[in-house]
Amino acid sequence: MEAAVQRTKWLGKSWKFLEVTTSTQDEAKKWVREGAPHGALVVAEEQTRGRGRLGRSWFSPPGKNLYFTVALKLPTSSPPLSTLSLLAGIAVAEALRSHFNAQVFVKWANDVVGCDGRKLAGILVEGFKDRSGTDWALIGIGVNVNLTEDELPAELREIATSLQILLGRQLERFQVLGTILASLEAWWEDWISQGIEPLRKAFAQLDWLKGKKVRLILPNGREFEGVANGITEKGELRLILHDGSEHNFTAGEITLRAHGTPAKP
């Protein structure tokens, strides 16, 4: 763990490493309520109730992957909390690309995927107030590092991947963690000082959905089909519908449809 935080200036300098926990999100929230500092990091070898978006479980076997949460104190004025999912996805993707030459992309709004669209990493952002009323963001990240195809549950083999599968070799997990933390720290500082525009530019280069025909299912169950066309200045998905109109969406579940025509510029 010490080596993992050597790359950062402040992120993760206060950390906890747990052999087993329910979820790093739960532990980080408890720590913040007890007085954790800005940038506190919780890492676990194994999660018994790891979760992703919409309360879904996250496959969390011991000794194979990375499961961690960073606790960040929000300034009084900051971009929308929803854009932190994109920030984390970009930070993870850029770290894995630059340090390990992994061909990975960001899938709106919470995933990092391989070029075939299989999920490599998931992100869960939660906002809450501490005892003094200060606003915090918990960014939980799970990265599949050293799982083999055979170790993935049968129901996940067509939709999930790992760095070992992508690169054909095992990686030192805490080296991966260190590169991600350094990238996350840099992007957080840009987010605070410059807003979402740098994120939008980076996302445009890493957007796995761009130009693809997709189906979007909203939390209320309504469905839309169209061609993904990047994100707005608020981090919303831009979707060009069949009639040529463009609509923006803040949340929803994305699935690919038949290959679509390129999106309008």
Short mmCIF file of C-alpha atoms in Angstrom, two decimals:
data_model
loop_
_atom_site.label_atom_id
_atom_site.label_comp_id
_atom_site.label_asym_id
_atom_site.label_seq_id
_atom_site.Cartn_x
_atom_site.Cartn_y
_atom_site.Cartn_z
CA MET A 1 0.00 0.00 0.00
CA GLU A 2 2.81 2.45 0.77
CA ALA A 3 4.09 2.08 -2.76
CA ALA A 4 0.62 2.67 -4.19
CA VAL A 5 0.35 6.18 -2.75
CA GLN A 6 3.89 7.33 -3.54
CA ARG A 7 2.73 8.78 -6.86
CA THR A 8 0.20 11.18 -5.30
CA LYS A 9 0.56 14.52 -3.51
CA TRP A 10 -2.42 14.18 -1.16
CA LEU A 11 -4.86 11.54 -2.39
CA GLY A 12 -4.67 8.35 -0.36
CA LYS A 13 -2.03 9.60 2.07
CA SER A 14 -4.43 8.52 4.81
CA TRP A 15 -5.53 4.98 4.05
CA LYS A 16 -7.02 1.80 5.46
CA PHE A 17 -6.40 -1.67 4.08
CA LEU A 18 -8.92 -4.34 5.01
CA GLU A 19 -8.67 -8.06 4.37
CA VAL A 20 -12.47 -8.43 4.24
CA THR A 21 -15.28 -5.89 4.39
CA THR A 22 -18.88 -5.60 3.30
CA SER A 23 -17.96 -2.82 0.86
CA THR A 24 -15.33 -0.10 0.74
CA GLN A 25 -18.14 2.45 0.30
CA ASP A 26 -19.59 1.47 3.67
CA GLU A 27 -16.19 1.67 5.37
CA ALA A 28 -15.36 5.04 3.81
CA LYS A 29 -18.68 6.54 4.86
CA LYS A 30 -18.16 5.33 8.43
CA TRP A 31 -14.62 6.75 8.46
CA VAL A 32 -15.77 10.16 7.23
CA ARG A 33 -18.35 10.31 9.99
CA GLU A 34 -15.54 9.58 12.44
CA GLY A 35 -13.38 12.39 11.04
CA ALA A 36 -11.50 11.07 7.99
CA PRO A 37 -9.45 13.65 6.09
CA HIS A 38 -10.09 14.79 2.53
CA GLY A 39 -8.60 12.22 0.15
CA ALA A 40 -8.92 9.29 2.54
CA LEU A 41 -8.62 5.89 0.85
CA VAL A 42 -10.15 2.53 1.76
CA VAL A 43 -8.88 -0.61 0.00
CA ALA A 44 -10.14 -4.16 0.53
CA GLU A 45 -8.84 -7.56 -0.49
CA GLU A 46 -12.36 -8.93 -0.54
CA GLN A 47 -15.88 -7.52 -0.37
CA THR A 48 -18.77 -9.62 0.85
CA ARG A 49 -21.42 -7.17 -0.34
CA GLY A 50 -19.67 -5.16 -3.01
CA ARG A 51 -22.18 -3.17 -5.02
CA GLY A 52 -22.46 -1.25 -8.22
CA ARG A 53 -25.09 1.08 -9.60
CA LEU A 54 -28.77 0.52 -8.80
CA GLY A 55 -27.84 -1.71 -5.88
CA ARG A 56 -26.42 -4.47 -8.04
CA SER A 57 -23.81 -6.78 -6.58
CA TRP A 58 -20.18 -6.58 -7.74
CA PHE A 59 -18.23 -9.83 -8.16
CA SER A 60 -15.47 -9.40 -5.55
CA PRO A 61 -13.24 -12.48 -5.12
CA PRO A 62 -10.16 -12.11 -2.89
CA GLY A 63 -6.63 -11.52 -4.15
CA LYS A 64 -7.50 -10.91 -7.79
CA ASN A 65 -8.85 -7.41 -8.29
CA LEU A 66 -8.90 -3.90 -6.90
CA TYR A 67 -11.75 -2.66 -4.72
CA PHE A 68 -11.32 0.81 -3.28
CA THR A 69 -13.09 4.04 -2.35
CA VAL A 70 -11.75 7.57 -2.04
CA ALA A 71 -13.53 10.12 0.15
CA LEU A 72 -13.42 13.67 -1.20
CA LYS A 73 -14.70 16.83 0.43
CA LEU A 74 -16.71 18.89 -2.04
CA PRO A 75 -16.08 22.63 -2.29
CA THR A 76 -18.98 25.03 -1.85
CA SER A 77 -19.10 25.51 -5.61
CA SER A 78 -18.31 22.62 -7.93
CA PRO A 79 -19.56 20.98 -11.15
CA PRO A 80 -22.53 18.59 -10.88
CA LEU A 81 -21.87 15.54 -8.70
CA SER A 82 -23.03 13.32 -11.58
CA THR A 83 -19.94 14.29 -13.59
CA LEU A 84 -17.68 12.57 -11.04
CA SER A 85 -18.55 9.20 -12.57
CA LEU A 86 -17.13 10.41 -15.87
CA LEU A 87 -14.12 11.89 -14.11
CA ALA A 88 -13.34 8.56 -12.45
CA GLY A 89 -13.88 6.61 -15.66
CA ILE A 90 -11.54 8.88 -17.59
CA ALA A 91 -8.93 8.72 -14.82
CA VAL A 92 -9.00 4.91 -14.81
CA ALA A 93 -8.93 4.61 -18.61
CA GLU A 94 -6.09 7.08 -19.07
CA ALA A 95 -4.00 5.43 -16.35
CA LEU A 96 -4.41 1.97 -17.87
CA ARG A 97 -3.72 3.24 -21.38
CA SER A 98 -0.63 5.26 -20.57
CA HIS A 99 1.06 2.89 -18.12
CA PHE A 100 -0.01 -0.54 -19.37
CA ASN A 101 -0.98 0.08 -23.00
CA ALA A 102 -4.44 -1.36 -22.34
CA GLN A 103 -6.91 -0.51 -25.09
CA VAL A 104 -9.79 0.55 -22.88
CA PHE A 105 -12.59 3.07 -23.22
CA VAL A 106 -15.17 4.87 -21.12
CA LYS A 107 -18.79 3.80 -21.45
CA TRP A 108 -21.27 6.41 -20.24
CA ALA A 109 -21.92 6.76 -17.45
CA ASN A 110 -20.10 4.47 -15.02
CA ASP A 111 -18.00 1.86 -16.80
CA VAL A 112 -14.58 1.29 -18.30
CA VAL A 113 -14.65 -1.34 -21.04
CA GLY A 114 -12.35 -3.16 -23.44
CA CYS A 115 -12.59 -2.59 -27.18
CA ASP A 116 -15.20 -5.37 -27.38
CA GLY A 117 -17.38 -3.59 -24.84
CA ARG A 118 -16.84 -6.08 -22.02
CA LYS A 119 -16.71 -4.41 -18.62
CA LEU A 120 -13.30 -3.98 -17.00
CA ALA A 121 -14.09 -1.49 -14.24
CA GLY A 122 -17.17 -0.10 -12.56
CA ILE A 123 -17.67 3.16 -10.69
CA LEU A 124 -20.13 4.11 -7.97
CA VAL A 125 -20.37 7.73 -6.80
CA GLU A 126 -22.35 8.61 -3.70
CA GLY A 127 -22.79 12.01 -2.10
CA PHE A 128 -23.61 12.56 1.55
CA LYS A 129 -23.15 15.04 4.41
CA ASP A 130 -20.94 14.45 7.43
CA ARG A 131 -21.95 15.30 10.99
CA SER A 132 -21.07 18.99 10.49
CA GLY A 133 -23.16 19.25 7.31
CA THR A 134 -20.17 19.28 4.95
CA ASP A 135 -20.77 17.70 1.55
CA TRP A 136 -18.61 14.74 0.56
CA ALA A 137 -18.34 12.49 -2.45
CA LEU A 138 -17.42 8.82 -2.18
CA ILE A 139 -15.96 7.43 -5.39
CA GLY A 140 -15.95 3.64 -5.33
CA ILE A 141 -13.99 1.84 -8.04
CA GLY A 142 -13.71 -1.85 -8.82
CA VAL A 143 -11.14 -3.00 -11.40
CA ASN A 144 -10.81 -6.56 -12.65
CA VAL A 145 -7.05 -7.10 -12.68
CA ASN A 146 -5.88 -10.72 -12.58
CA LEU A 147 -9.01 -12.73 -13.30
CA THR A 148 -8.77 -15.37 -16.02
CA GLU A 149 -11.65 -16.29 -18.31
CA ASP A 150 -12.19 -19.50 -16.31
CA GLU A 151 -12.41 -17.59 -13.03
CA LEU A 152 -15.23 -15.38 -14.24
CA PRO A 153 -18.68 -16.75 -13.38
CA ALA A 154 -20.38 -18.22 -16.44
CA GLU A 155 -23.01 -15.48 -16.46
CA LEU A 156 -20.30 -12.79 -16.65
CA ARG A 157 -17.97 -14.20 -19.31
CA GLU A 158 -19.71 -12.49 -22.20
CA ILE A 159 -19.97 -9.12 -20.46
CA ALA A 160 -16.86 -8.81 -18.25
CA THR A 161 -13.10 -8.85 -18.81
CA SER A 162 -9.89 -8.17 -16.86
CA LEU A 163 -6.48 -6.62 -17.44
CA GLN A 164 -4.93 -10.09 -17.51
CA ILE A 165 -7.35 -11.16 -20.24
CA LEU A 166 -6.71 -7.98 -22.23
CA LEU A 167 -2.91 -7.96 -21.86
CA GLY A 168 -2.15 -11.68 -21.60
CA ARG A 169 -0.17 -11.30 -18.38
CA GLN A 170 -0.61 -10.78 -14.66
CA LEU A 171 -0.08 -7.34 -13.16
CA GLU A 172 0.96 -6.16 -9.71
CA ARG A 173 -2.31 -4.87 -8.34
CA PHE A 174 -0.91 -2.09 -6.18
CA GLN A 175 1.10 -0.77 -9.10
CA VAL A 176 -2.20 -0.52 -10.98
CA LEU A 177 -3.76 1.20 -7.96
CA GLY A 178 -0.95 3.75 -7.77
CA THR A 179 -1.30 4.78 -11.39
CA ILE A 180 -5.07 5.14 -11.04
CA LEU A 181 -4.79 7.24 -7.87
CA ALA A 182 -2.31 9.62 -9.50
CA SER A 183 -4.59 10.03 -12.50
CA LEU A 184 -7.65 10.50 -10.28
CA GLU A 185 -5.88 13.17 -8.22
CA ALA A 186 -4.90 15.14 -11.31
CA TRP A 187 -8.38 14.97 -12.79
CA TRP A 188 -9.99 16.00 -9.49
CA GLU A 189 -7.81 19.11 -9.39
CA ASP A 190 -8.76 19.97 -12.99
CA TRP A 191 -12.44 19.36 -12.19
CA ILE A 192 -12.30 21.74 -9.24
CA SER A 193 -10.38 24.47 -11.06
CA GLN A 194 -11.66 24.19 -14.64
CA GLY A 195 -15.02 22.46 -14.46
CA ILE A 196 -16.21 19.81 -16.87
CA GLU A 197 -14.80 21.12 -20.16
CA PRO A 198 -11.45 19.27 -19.87
CA LEU A 199 -13.43 16.13 -19.06
CA ARG A 200 -15.59 16.56 -22.16
CA LYS A 201 -12.52 16.83 -24.37
CA ALA A 202 -10.94 13.73 -22.86
CA PHE A 203 -14.21 11.83 -22.97
CA ALA A 204 -14.58 12.54 -26.70
CA GLN A 205 -11.38 10.54 -27.29
CA LEU A 206 -12.42 7.65 -25.03
CA ASP A 207 -16.18 7.46 -25.72
CA TRP A 208 -17.00 3.84 -26.51
CA LEU A 209 -20.65 4.60 -27.34
CA LYS A 210 -20.01 7.43 -29.82
CA GLY A 211 -21.85 6.78 -33.08
CA LYS A 212 -23.35 3.50 -31.87
CA LYS A 213 -27.07 2.72 -31.97
CA VAL A 214 -28.25 2.16 -28.42
CA ARG A 215 -31.31 1.55 -26.31
CA LEU A 216 -31.59 3.64 -23.16
CA ILE A 217 -33.83 2.51 -20.32
CA LEU A 218 -34.61 5.29 -17.84
CA PRO A 219 -34.99 4.66 -14.09
CA ASN A 220 -38.77 5.04 -14.54
CA GLY A 221 -38.81 2.28 -17.17
CA ARG A 222 -39.28 4.45 -20.27
CA GLU A 223 -37.17 3.41 -23.26
CA PHE A 224 -35.52 5.39 -26.04
CA GLU A 225 -33.51 4.27 -29.06
CA GLY A 226 -31.09 6.38 -30.99
CA VAL A 227 -27.46 7.08 -31.81
CA ALA A 228 -25.13 8.14 -28.99
CA ASN A 229 -23.56 11.53 -29.70
CA GLY A 230 -21.26 12.36 -26.80
CA ILE A 231 -22.13 14.28 -23.66
CA THR A 232 -23.38 17.74 -22.73
CA GLU A 233 -21.62 20.30 -20.55
CA LYS A 234 -23.45 18.70 -17.61
CA GLY A 235 -22.26 15.18 -18.40
CA GLU A 236 -25.63 14.10 -19.83
CA LEU A 237 -25.79 11.57 -22.66
CA ARG A 238 -26.74 13.12 -26.00
CA LEU A 239 -28.97 10.81 -28.01
CA ILE A 240 -30.13 11.41 -31.58
CA LEU A 241 -33.53 9.75 -31.98
CA HIS A 242 -34.97 8.24 -35.16
CA ASP A 243 -36.70 11.47 -36.11
CA GLY A 244 -33.41 13.39 -36.01
CA SER A 245 -34.16 15.22 -32.77
CA GLU A 246 -31.55 15.25 -30.02
CA HIS A 247 -32.38 14.58 -26.39
CA ASN A 248 -30.16 14.67 -23.30
CA PHE A 249 -30.34 12.15 -20.47
CA THR A 250 -28.88 12.28 -16.97
CA ALA A 251 -29.19 8.57 -16.10
CA GLY A 252 -30.22 5.24 -17.52
CA GLU A 253 -29.12 1.78 -18.58
CA ILE A 254 -27.51 1.45 -22.01
CA THR A 255 -27.58 -1.57 -24.30
CA LEU A 256 -26.33 -1.74 -27.87
CA ARG A 257 -28.71 -2.23 -30.75
CA ALA A 258 -27.89 -3.04 -34.39
CA HIS A 259 -25.04 -0.93 -35.77
CA GLY A 260 -26.14 2.65 -36.17
CA THR A 261 -25.21 5.37 -38.60
CA PRO A 262 -22.54 7.85 -37.48
CA ALA A 263 -23.80 10.57 -35.17
CA LYS A 264 -24.09 14.11 -36.38
CA PRO A 265 -21.11 16.33 -35.51
#
